mmCIF file of C-alpha atoms in Angstrom:
data_model
loop_
_atom_site.group_PDB
_atom_site.id
_atom_site.type_symbol
_atom_site.label_atom_id
_atom_site.label_comp_id
_atom_site.label_asym_id
_atom_site.label_seq_id
_atom_site.Cartn_x
_atom_site.Cartn_y
_atom_site.Cartn_z
ATOM 1 C CA MET I 1 8.120 -24.310 17.470
ATOM 2 C CA THR I 2 9.309 -27.201 15.329
ATOM 3 C CA THR I 3 10.146 -27.549 11.692
ATOM 4 C CA SER I 4 10.940 -30.418 9.338
ATOM 5 C CA ARG I 5 14.397 -30.623 7.857
ATOM 6 C CA HIS I 6 13.785 -28.949 4.547
ATOM 7 C CA ALA I 7 16.799 -28.806 2.229
ATOM 8 C CA THR I 8 17.187 -25.046 2.739
ATOM 9 C CA LEU I 9 17.978 -25.630 6.417
ATOM 10 C CA THR I 10 21.244 -27.350 5.578
ATOM 11 C CA GLN I 11 22.277 -25.081 2.711
ATOM 12 C CA THR I 12 24.571 -22.104 3.169
ATOM 13 C CA PHE I 13 23.286 -18.670 2.290
ATOM 14 C CA ALA I 14 25.715 -18.688 -0.655
ATOM 15 C CA GLU I 15 24.177 -21.921 -1.953
ATOM 16 C CA ARG I 16 20.685 -20.541 -1.516
ATOM 17 C CA ALA I 17 21.697 -17.398 -3.416
ATOM 18 C CA GLU I 18 22.506 -19.534 -6.445
ATOM 19 C CA LYS I 19 19.072 -21.174 -6.371
ATOM 20 C CA ALA I 20 16.962 -18.162 -5.432
ATOM 21 C CA THR I 21 14.428 -17.120 -8.079
ATOM 22 C CA HIS I 22 13.829 -13.567 -6.832
ATOM 23 C CA PRO I 23 16.696 -11.170 -7.720
ATOM 24 C CA LEU I 24 16.400 -9.322 -4.423
ATOM 25 C CA THR I 25 16.468 -12.569 -2.423
ATOM 26 C CA ARG I 26 19.559 -13.633 -4.334
ATOM 27 C CA TYR I 27 21.194 -10.302 -3.574
ATOM 28 C CA LEU I 28 20.266 -10.468 0.118
ATOM 29 C CA PHE I 29 21.742 -13.950 0.579
ATOM 30 C CA ARG I 30 24.990 -12.759 -1.036
ATOM 31 C CA LEU I 31 25.016 -9.720 1.229
ATOM 32 C CA MET I 32 24.541 -11.959 4.279
ATOM 33 C CA GLU I 33 27.539 -14.074 3.323
ATOM 34 C CA LEU I 34 29.664 -11.018 2.581
ATOM 35 C CA LYS I 35 28.919 -9.292 5.906
ATOM 36 C CA GLN I 36 28.526 -12.517 7.910
ATOM 37 C CA SER I 37 25.320 -11.082 9.255
ATOM 38 C CA ASN I 38 21.723 -12.266 9.440
ATOM 39 C CA LEU I 39 20.565 -9.367 11.584
ATOM 40 C CA CYS I 40 17.743 -6.903 10.928
ATOM 41 C CA LEU I 41 17.374 -3.764 13.047
ATOM 42 C CA SER I 42 13.820 -2.694 13.759
ATOM 43 C CA ALA I 43 14.458 1.056 13.831
ATOM 44 C CA ASP I 44 11.351 2.055 15.772
ATOM 45 C CA VAL I 45 12.470 5.580 16.592
ATOM 46 C CA THR I 46 10.311 8.693 16.450
ATOM 47 C CA THR I 47 12.298 11.336 14.562
ATOM 48 C CA ALA I 48 13.823 11.470 11.097
ATOM 49 C CA ARG I 49 17.116 12.631 12.544
ATOM 50 C CA GLY I 50 17.182 9.700 14.971
ATOM 51 C CA LEU I 51 16.327 7.233 12.201
ATOM 52 C CA LEU I 52 19.145 8.403 9.934
ATOM 53 C CA ALA I 53 21.593 8.504 12.839
ATOM 54 C CA ILE I 54 20.922 4.925 14.006
ATOM 55 C CA ALA I 55 20.961 3.641 10.408
ATOM 56 C CA ASP I 56 24.381 5.204 9.892
ATOM 57 C CA LYS I 57 25.796 3.855 13.161
ATOM 58 C CA VAL I 58 24.429 0.310 13.026
ATOM 59 C CA GLY I 59 24.421 -0.069 9.228
ATOM 60 C CA PRO I 60 27.765 -1.940 9.078
ATOM 61 C CA TYR I 61 26.387 -4.775 11.246
ATOM 62 C CA ILE I 62 22.970 -5.394 9.686
ATOM 63 C CA VAL I 63 21.639 -6.646 6.348
ATOM 64 C CA VAL I 64 18.099 -5.242 6.700
ATOM 65 C CA LEU I 65 16.784 -2.057 8.278
ATOM 66 C CA LYS I 66 13.094 -2.273 9.209
ATOM 67 C CA THR I 67 11.195 1.006 9.328
ATOM 68 C CA HIS I 68 7.760 2.333 10.242
ATOM 69 C CA TYR I 69 7.761 5.615 8.341
ATOM 70 C CA ASP I 70 4.463 6.700 9.912
ATOM 71 C CA LEU I 71 6.086 6.718 13.369
ATOM 72 C CA ILE I 72 8.543 9.383 12.286
ATOM 73 C CA SER I 73 8.088 13.067 12.979
ATOM 74 C CA GLY I 74 9.966 15.379 10.663
ATOM 75 C CA TRP I 75 9.888 12.942 7.732
ATOM 76 C CA ASP I 76 10.922 14.844 4.614
ATOM 77 C CA TYR I 77 8.840 13.607 1.683
ATOM 78 C CA ASN I 78 10.985 15.126 -1.086
ATOM 79 C CA PRO I 79 11.675 12.175 -3.431
ATOM 80 C CA GLN I 80 15.167 13.378 -4.358
ATOM 81 C CA THR I 81 16.514 14.835 -1.114
ATOM 82 C CA GLY I 82 14.114 13.676 1.605
ATOM 83 C CA THR I 83 14.306 11.064 4.344
ATOM 84 C CA GLY I 84 13.615 8.116 2.054
ATOM 85 C CA ALA I 85 16.341 9.179 -0.361
ATOM 86 C CA LYS I 86 18.820 9.639 2.498
ATOM 87 C CA LEU I 87 17.972 6.187 3.848
ATOM 88 C CA ALA I 88 18.554 4.708 0.398
ATOM 89 C CA ALA I 89 21.981 6.377 0.268
ATOM 90 C CA LEU I 90 22.901 4.894 3.671
ATOM 91 C CA ALA I 91 21.725 1.478 2.468
ATOM 92 C CA ARG I 92 24.115 1.668 -0.493
ATOM 93 C CA LYS I 93 26.945 2.937 1.696
ATOM 94 C CA HIS I 94 26.677 0.303 4.437
ATOM 95 C CA GLY I 95 25.221 -2.622 2.512
ATOM 96 C CA PHE I 96 21.700 -3.265 3.779
ATOM 97 C CA LEU I 97 18.168 -3.401 2.396
ATOM 98 C CA ILE I 98 15.290 -1.241 3.633
ATOM 99 C CA PHE I 99 12.140 -3.027 4.776
ATOM 100 C CA GLU I 100 9.131 -0.770 5.358
ATOM 101 C CA ASP I 101 6.934 -2.699 7.783
ATOM 102 C CA ARG I 102 3.710 -1.380 6.271
ATOM 103 C CA LYS I 103 1.527 -4.505 6.713
ATOM 104 C CA PHE I 104 -0.763 -3.718 3.788
ATOM 105 C CA VAL I 105 -4.269 -5.120 4.139
ATOM 106 C CA ASP I 106 -7.000 -3.741 1.897
ATOM 107 C CA ILE I 107 -8.551 -4.175 -1.520
ATOM 108 C CA GLY I 108 -6.138 -4.334 -4.437
ATOM 109 C CA LYS I 109 -6.626 -0.836 -5.842
ATOM 110 C CA THR I 110 -6.188 0.774 -2.439
ATOM 111 C CA VAL I 111 -2.940 -1.030 -1.610
ATOM 112 C CA GLN I 112 -1.551 -0.182 -5.035
ATOM 113 C CA MET I 113 -2.090 3.496 -4.331
ATOM 114 C CA GLN I 114 -0.733 3.238 -0.775
ATOM 115 C CA TYR I 115 2.393 1.520 -2.097
ATOM 116 C CA THR I 116 3.221 3.703 -5.089
ATOM 117 C CA ALA I 117 1.626 7.094 -4.414
ATOM 118 C CA GLY I 118 0.749 9.362 -1.534
ATOM 119 C CA THR I 119 3.218 11.441 0.423
ATOM 120 C CA ALA I 120 5.782 8.741 1.227
ATOM 121 C CA ARG I 121 5.899 6.828 -2.099
ATOM 122 C CA ILE I 122 7.168 3.755 -0.254
ATOM 123 C CA ILE I 123 8.115 1.892 -3.412
ATOM 124 C CA ASP I 124 10.709 4.532 -4.326
ATOM 125 C CA TRP I 125 12.977 3.949 -1.315
ATOM 126 C CA ALA I 126 11.995 0.657 0.374
ATOM 127 C CA HIS I 127 13.375 -2.496 -1.233
ATOM 128 C CA ILE I 128 10.960 -4.665 0.752
ATOM 129 C CA THR I 129 7.524 -4.246 2.254
ATOM 130 C CA ASN I 130 5.012 -6.687 3.721
ATOM 131 C CA ALA I 131 1.342 -7.561 3.736
ATOM 132 C CA ASN I 132 -1.285 -9.247 5.860
ATOM 133 C CA ILE I 133 -3.430 -11.230 3.416
ATOM 134 C CA ASP I 134 -6.656 -11.169 5.460
ATOM 135 C CA ALA I 135 -8.080 -9.119 2.578
ATOM 136 C CA GLY I 136 -7.484 -12.013 0.182
ATOM 137 C CA LYS I 137 -4.766 -13.346 -2.109
ATOM 138 C CA ASP I 138 -5.697 -10.956 -4.933
ATOM 139 C CA MET I 139 -4.114 -8.177 -2.882
ATOM 140 C CA VAL I 140 -0.728 -9.837 -3.446
ATOM 141 C CA ARG I 141 -1.321 -9.858 -7.196
ATOM 142 C CA ALA I 142 -2.278 -6.183 -7.078
ATOM 143 C CA LEU I 143 0.946 -5.248 -5.282
ATOM 144 C CA ALA I 144 2.982 -7.358 -7.711
ATOM 145 C CA GLU I 145 1.430 -5.579 -10.682
ATOM 146 C CA ALA I 146 2.136 -2.180 -9.133
ATOM 147 C CA ALA I 147 5.781 -3.109 -8.534
ATOM 148 C CA ALA I 148 6.215 -4.367 -12.097
ATOM 149 C CA LYS I 149 4.761 -1.151 -13.528
ATOM 150 C CA TRP I 150 6.992 0.939 -11.261
ATOM 151 C CA LYS I 151 10.108 -0.961 -12.317
ATOM 152 C CA GLY I 152 9.226 -0.491 -15.973
ATOM 153 C CA ARG I 153 9.212 3.280 -15.525
ATOM 154 C CA ARG I 154 12.040 3.564 -12.992
ATOM 155 C CA HIS I 155 14.748 4.141 -15.580
ATOM 156 C CA CYS I 156 12.619 6.411 -17.730
ATOM 157 C CA GLU I 157 12.556 10.159 -17.925
ATOM 158 C CA VAL I 158 9.313 12.017 -18.425
ATOM 159 C CA LYS I 159 9.575 14.217 -21.498
ATOM 160 C CA THR I 160 7.122 17.105 -21.661
ATOM 161 C CA SER I 161 6.455 19.091 -24.822
ATOM 162 C CA VAL I 162 4.236 22.091 -25.385
ATOM 163 C CA THR I 163 2.641 22.931 -28.720
ATOM 164 C CA VAL I 164 1.116 26.359 -29.217
ATOM 165 C CA GLY I 165 -0.532 27.468 -32.412
ATOM 166 C CA ALA I 166 -3.625 28.407 -34.293
ATOM 167 C CA LEU I 167 -6.151 25.875 -35.463
ATOM 168 C CA ASP I 168 -5.893 25.829 -39.264
ATOM 169 C CA GLU I 169 -8.750 25.241 -41.625
ATOM 170 C CA ASP I 170 -7.742 21.563 -42.028
ATOM 171 C CA GLY I 171 -7.996 21.018 -38.256
ATOM 172 C CA THR I 172 -4.263 20.885 -37.578
ATOM 173 C CA VAL I 173 -2.029 22.997 -35.354
ATOM 174 C CA ASN I 174 1.001 24.153 -37.301
ATOM 175 C CA GLY I 175 0.444 21.239 -39.647
ATOM 176 C CA VAL I 176 0.217 18.599 -36.876
ATOM 177 C CA SER I 177 -3.008 16.943 -35.856
ATOM 178 C CA PRO I 178 -3.652 17.115 -32.088
ATOM 179 C CA SER I 179 -4.980 13.559 -32.336
ATOM 180 C CA HIS I 180 -1.446 12.306 -33.050
ATOM 181 C CA VAL I 181 -0.276 12.978 -29.505
ATOM 182 C CA GLU I 182 -1.505 11.968 -26.053
ATOM 183 C CA PRO I 183 -2.511 15.242 -24.409
ATOM 184 C CA LEU I 184 -1.884 15.696 -20.714
ATOM 185 C CA GLU I 185 -3.701 19.003 -20.801
ATOM 186 C CA GLU I 186 -5.297 20.875 -23.661
ATOM 187 C CA GLN I 187 -6.416 24.471 -23.561
ATOM 188 C CA ILE I 188 -8.504 26.065 -26.326
ATOM 189 C CA ARG I 189 -9.004 29.776 -26.134
ATOM 190 C CA PRO I 190 -10.040 32.507 -28.567
ATOM 191 C CA VAL I 191 -7.473 34.802 -30.117
ATOM 192 C CA SER I 192 -8.055 38.417 -31.130
ATOM 193 C CA PRO I 193 -7.001 38.423 -34.787
ATOM 194 C CA GLU I 194 -7.100 41.439 -37.028
ATOM 195 C CA ARG I 195 -10.492 42.293 -38.534
ATOM 196 C CA ASP I 196 -11.035 41.409 -42.193
ATOM 197 C CA ALA I 197 -11.979 43.879 -44.922
ATOM 198 C CA ASP I 198 -15.643 43.756 -43.898
ATOM 199 C CA GLY I 199 -14.775 44.554 -40.307
ATOM 200 C CA ARG I 200 -15.653 41.068 -39.051
ATOM 201 C CA LYS I 201 -13.395 39.092 -36.678
ATOM 202 C CA GLY I 202 -11.880 35.888 -37.959
ATOM 203 C CA SER I 203 -12.762 32.529 -36.384
ATOM 204 C CA ILE I 204 -9.232 31.579 -35.369
ATOM 205 C CA VAL I 205 -8.615 29.806 -32.068
ATOM 206 C CA SER I 206 -5.334 29.105 -30.317
ATOM 207 C CA ILE I 207 -4.601 25.598 -29.023
ATOM 208 C CA THR I 208 -1.985 24.795 -26.386
ATOM 209 C CA THR I 209 -1.290 21.072 -26.080
ATOM 210 C CA VAL I 210 0.961 19.644 -23.342
ATOM 211 C CA THR I 211 2.089 16.073 -23.996
ATOM 212 C CA GLN I 212 4.134 13.611 -21.945
ATOM 213 C CA SER I 213 6.101 10.550 -22.988
ATOM 214 C CA PHE I 214 8.443 8.135 -21.198
ATOM 215 C CA GLU I 215 11.922 7.687 -22.660
ATOM 216 C CA HIS I 216 14.666 5.336 -21.517
ATOM 217 C CA ALA I 217 17.131 7.130 -19.264
ATOM 218 C CA GLY I 218 19.702 4.415 -18.540
ATOM 219 C CA ALA I 219 21.059 3.404 -15.133
ATOM 220 C CA SER I 220 20.483 5.329 -11.938
ATOM 221 C CA GLY I 221 24.094 6.410 -11.724
ATOM 222 C CA HIS I 222 24.635 5.318 -8.110
ATOM 223 C CA ALA I 223 26.559 2.186 -9.053
ATOM 224 C CA ASP I 224 29.078 4.251 -11.021
ATOM 225 C CA ASP I 225 30.160 6.012 -7.848
ATOM 226 C CA ALA I 226 32.417 3.444 -6.176
ATOM 227 C CA GLU I 227 32.404 5.317 -2.882
ATOM 228 C CA SER I 228 28.599 5.215 -2.632
ATOM 229 C CA VAL I 229 28.251 1.423 -2.761
ATOM 230 C CA PHE I 230 29.308 -1.063 -0.064
ATOM 231 C CA PRO I 231 32.624 -2.711 -1.063
ATOM 232 C CA GLY I 232 32.442 -6.228 -2.429
ATOM 233 C CA ILE I 233 28.960 -6.086 -3.926
ATOM 234 C CA GLU I 234 27.084 -4.045 -6.482
ATOM 235 C CA GLU I 235 24.074 -1.839 -5.852
ATOM 236 C CA ALA I 236 20.873 -3.727 -5.031
ATOM 237 C CA PRO I 237 18.717 -4.620 -8.053
ATOM 238 C CA ALA I 238 15.798 -2.405 -8.991
ATOM 239 C CA ASP I 239 13.310 -5.177 -8.177
ATOM 240 C CA ARG I 240 10.984 -4.814 -5.217
ATOM 241 C CA GLY I 241 10.035 -7.644 -2.877
ATOM 242 C CA LEU I 242 7.151 -8.575 -0.594
ATOM 243 C CA LEU I 243 7.123 -10.494 2.677
ATOM 244 C CA LEU I 244 3.875 -12.068 3.773
ATOM 245 C CA LEU I 245 3.014 -11.692 7.445
ATOM 246 C CA ALA I 246 2.411 -15.370 8.152
ATOM 247 C CA GLN I 247 2.953 -15.537 11.930
ATOM 248 C CA MET I 248 3.511 -13.051 14.743
ATOM 249 C CA SER I 249 5.375 -13.142 18.041
ATOM 250 C CA SER I 250 2.643 -11.455 20.084
ATOM 251 C CA LYS I 251 0.762 -13.348 22.784
ATOM 252 C CA GLY I 252 -2.755 -14.366 21.746
ATOM 253 C CA CYS I 253 -2.066 -13.827 18.032
ATOM 254 C CA LEU I 254 -5.152 -14.759 15.982
ATOM 255 C CA MET I 255 -3.295 -15.980 12.896
ATOM 256 C CA THR I 256 -4.454 -19.578 12.428
ATOM 257 C CA ARG I 257 -2.680 -22.446 10.713
ATOM 258 C CA GLU I 258 -5.132 -22.051 7.840
ATOM 259 C CA TYR I 259 -4.159 -18.411 7.453
ATOM 260 C CA THR I 260 -0.444 -19.279 7.518
ATOM 261 C CA GLN I 261 -0.961 -21.959 4.864
ATOM 262 C CA ALA I 262 -2.807 -19.425 2.702
ATOM 263 C CA CYS I 263 0.273 -17.200 2.932
ATOM 264 C CA VAL I 264 2.457 -20.055 1.715
ATOM 265 C CA GLU I 265 0.109 -20.688 -1.210
ATOM 266 C CA ALA I 266 0.051 -16.989 -2.144
ATOM 267 C CA ALA I 267 3.845 -16.882 -2.032
ATOM 268 C CA ARG I 268 4.095 -19.849 -4.379
ATOM 269 C CA ASP I 269 1.694 -18.165 -6.795
ATOM 270 C CA HIS I 270 3.870 -15.033 -6.934
ATOM 271 C CA ARG I 271 7.468 -16.228 -6.645
ATOM 272 C CA ASP I 272 8.653 -13.371 -8.846
ATOM 273 C CA PHE I 273 7.517 -10.852 -6.220
ATOM 274 C CA VAL I 274 7.146 -12.602 -2.847
ATOM 275 C CA MET I 275 10.555 -13.117 -1.225
ATOM 276 C CA GLY I 276 9.328 -14.969 1.835
ATOM 277 C CA PHE I 277 7.699 -14.497 5.193
ATOM 278 C CA VAL I 278 7.674 -12.728 8.502
ATOM 279 C CA SER I 279 7.160 -15.812 10.636
ATOM 280 C CA GLN I 280 8.166 -17.631 13.783
ATOM 281 C CA GLU I 281 9.519 -20.683 11.986
ATOM 282 C CA ALA I 282 10.644 -21.879 8.574
ATOM 283 C CA LEU I 283 7.680 -22.488 6.270
ATOM 284 C CA ASN I 284 9.444 -24.040 3.282
ATOM 285 C CA SER I 285 7.955 -27.503 2.744
ATOM 286 C CA ALA I 286 7.664 -28.234 -0.976
ATOM 287 C CA ASP I 287 10.834 -29.291 -2.783
ATOM 288 C CA ASP I 288 11.008 -26.060 -4.780
ATOM 289 C CA ASP I 289 10.268 -23.712 -1.879
ATOM 290 C CA ALA I 290 13.175 -21.294 -1.482
ATOM 291 C CA PHE I 291 11.652 -18.501 0.571
ATOM 292 C CA ILE I 292 13.499 -16.425 3.150
ATOM 293 C CA HIS I 293 12.204 -16.031 6.709
ATOM 294 C CA MET I 294 12.546 -13.029 9.008
ATOM 295 C CA THR I 295 11.509 -13.256 12.635
ATOM 296 C CA PRO I 296 10.796 -10.525 15.202
ATOM 297 C CA GLY I 297 10.795 -11.013 18.954
ATOM 298 C CA CYS I 298 14.515 -11.755 19.247
ATOM 299 C CA LYS I 299 16.325 -10.739 22.395
ATOM 300 C CA LEU I 300 19.501 -11.658 24.247
ATOM 301 C CA PRO I 301 19.912 -11.642 28.025
ATOM 302 C CA PRO I 302 22.410 -9.073 29.319
ATOM 303 C CA PRO I 303 26.096 -10.038 28.930
ATOM 304 C CA GLY I 304 27.039 -12.583 31.569
ATOM 305 C CA GLU I 305 23.410 -13.572 32.199
ATOM 306 C CA GLU I 306 22.853 -15.764 29.144
ATOM 307 C CA ASP I 307 21.234 -18.556 31.184
ATOM 308 C CA LYS I 308 18.473 -16.370 32.591
ATOM 309 C CA PRO I 309 14.957 -16.443 31.077
ATOM 310 C CA ILE I 310 13.809 -13.493 28.999
ATOM 311 C CA ASP I 311 10.642 -11.705 30.061
ATOM 312 C CA GLY I 312 8.147 -10.217 27.622
ATOM 313 C CA ASP I 313 7.475 -6.496 27.437
ATOM 314 C CA GLY I 314 4.140 -6.623 29.271
ATOM 315 C CA LEU I 315 2.295 -5.588 26.103
ATOM 316 C CA GLY I 316 2.075 -8.980 24.438
ATOM 317 C CA GLN I 317 5.533 -9.237 22.906
ATOM 318 C CA GLN I 318 7.249 -12.557 23.565
ATOM 319 C CA TYR I 319 10.986 -12.970 23.122
ATOM 320 C CA ASN I 320 13.268 -15.760 21.939
ATOM 321 C CA THR I 321 17.038 -15.982 21.568
ATOM 322 C CA PRO I 322 18.833 -16.228 18.198
ATOM 323 C CA ASP I 323 19.629 -19.890 18.969
ATOM 324 C CA LYS I 324 15.967 -20.801 19.396
ATOM 325 C CA LEU I 325 14.856 -18.914 16.305
ATOM 326 C CA ILE I 326 17.641 -19.743 13.850
ATOM 327 C CA LYS I 327 18.988 -23.074 15.020
ATOM 328 C CA GLY I 328 15.757 -24.415 16.484
ATOM 329 C CA ALA I 329 12.960 -22.934 14.375
ATOM 330 C CA GLY I 330 14.881 -22.573 11.138
ATOM 331 C CA THR I 331 14.398 -18.858 10.517
ATOM 332 C CA ASP I 332 17.046 -16.967 8.540
ATOM 333 C CA ILE I 333 17.106 -13.365 9.774
ATOM 334 C CA VAL I 334 16.339 -12.220 13.303
ATOM 335 C CA ILE I 335 14.678 -8.847 13.816
ATOM 336 C CA VAL I 336 15.878 -6.931 16.871
ATOM 337 C CA GLY I 337 14.548 -3.577 18.041
ATOM 338 C CA ARG I 338 14.658 -2.420 21.642
ATOM 339 C CA GLY I 339 17.421 -4.854 22.517
ATOM 340 C CA ILE I 340 19.733 -2.680 20.426
ATOM 341 C CA LEU I 341 18.018 0.695 20.477
ATOM 342 C CA GLU I 342 17.785 0.876 24.274
ATOM 343 C CA ALA I 343 21.303 -0.401 24.937
ATOM 344 C CA ALA I 344 23.865 1.917 26.510
ATOM 345 C CA ASP I 345 26.022 1.350 23.419
ATOM 346 C CA PRO I 346 23.798 0.398 20.458
ATOM 347 C CA VAL I 347 26.762 -0.186 18.137
ATOM 348 C CA SER I 348 28.444 -2.708 20.466
ATOM 349 C CA GLU I 349 25.115 -4.379 21.131
ATOM 350 C CA ALA I 350 24.401 -4.669 17.406
ATOM 351 C CA GLU I 351 27.738 -6.406 16.983
ATOM 352 C CA ARG I 352 26.897 -8.773 19.864
ATOM 353 C CA TYR I 353 23.597 -9.689 18.243
ATOM 354 C CA ARG I 354 25.273 -10.098 14.857
ATOM 355 C CA LYS I 355 27.829 -12.529 16.256
ATOM 356 C CA ARG I 356 25.242 -14.587 18.157
ATOM 357 C CA ALA I 357 22.852 -14.787 15.211
ATOM 358 C CA TRP I 358 25.622 -15.793 12.810
ATOM 359 C CA LYS I 359 26.883 -18.402 15.275
ATOM 360 C CA ALA I 360 23.364 -19.845 15.479
ATOM 361 C CA TYR I 361 23.270 -20.066 11.666
ATOM 362 C CA LEU I 362 26.600 -21.891 11.607
ATOM 363 C CA GLY I 363 25.287 -24.211 14.301
ATOM 364 C CA ARG I 364 22.273 -25.043 12.127
ATOM 365 C CA LEU I 365 24.723 -26.083 9.422
ATOM 366 C CA GLY I 366 26.682 -28.215 11.885
ATOM 367 C CA LYS I 367 29.614 -25.819 11.800
ATOM 368 C CA ASP I 368 29.696 -24.877 15.481
ATOM 369 C CA GLU I 369 32.959 -23.226 16.425
#
C-alpha cells in the first residue's frame, strides 16, 4: 500500500479539525487530540450485556466504538431506555462516537427505511454508519436526505390534539373546519340524538379528529449535565455521518480501483454528510479533500514479540500493524477487534494499542519520540 503525500498527512488532527467541513468530523478530530487516541474498538460481541460492559471498560481509551447491532442477542429496542440509548450515554460519559457497521447497499428508499425506522432505529443512537455503493451513488444521496430530515425533527416534540364534536349545519366541528388541520386519524360515527317533535331522528354525526404537529423542544438536555459528558469537550453534535466502504482488508476482496474511485467521487458530492472512508490507505488526493480514514485489520504481535509476522485468521482476514497502516498507508484511525476482545486483560491491551497507534501518528508527522 502506498500513498502520495497529501497535505492532510502532515497536518495534526487539531489542524484538520479547523479545516474540516463536516461538524462530526471536526468534533472527532478534536476528541482524538484531547484523548491522544486514534483507536476504534470493533465490539463484535454477542450479547447486549457484553457490549455495554466492554464499552464501559474500554471507552476511556478509544474515540470510536464500532458495533454490529444484528449480532447482539438481548438487544433492547426501547428508544429511551434500551441498548442504543445506554450506548449513547456511555459515549457521552467516556468520549467516543458510535459507528454502526451496517454496510447499507440497496435502493434509496429501502436504505432510508433501514436507517431511520424498523426495530433498531440506527440513526437515533449511532453517530456514524457506512455504506457499500455497489447499488449506485444515488443511495448516498438518499441516506443524506434521511439524515437531514431526522436532524430537523430531532429537537421537536410531537404535539397531539383531539377534537370531538358534532358536525354543524355549516360543516364545522364546534365552529372549526376539519380542513384547517392535518388529520392523523378521523373517525365519523352516528350519534343517537333526541327525537324531534315528529318522532324522527336528527341527522347529527360526531367527528373525532386527531391531529399532530411538530414544535421546537430545545436542546436534548444531556449537555447540561456536566457529569454525563466527557471532561474537556461538549456533547457530540446532532449531525450524522457516513463512511463509504472503499476498500476491505479481506483476502480476495473484489473491490476494484474503479469502485474505490467511485466512492471518492460520491464523497466529494456529499461533503456535508460523508465523513470519509473505511479503507486500507489514505484516499485524499484533490487539494480540498479532507476526509477521515478508518482501517480494520489492525493487530499487534504479543508483547515482546513485536518483530514476528502476524498471521491471518484463516477466514480471509489479513492483519497489519498500526505503523504500517498509519505511518505507511496514511490512515487515521485503526480498527481493532479480537486483538483487544480476546486478550487476557482487554483494558490493558486497549491501552497498548492506543499508545502504539498514537505513536505511529506522531511518527507520520515526524515527531517520533
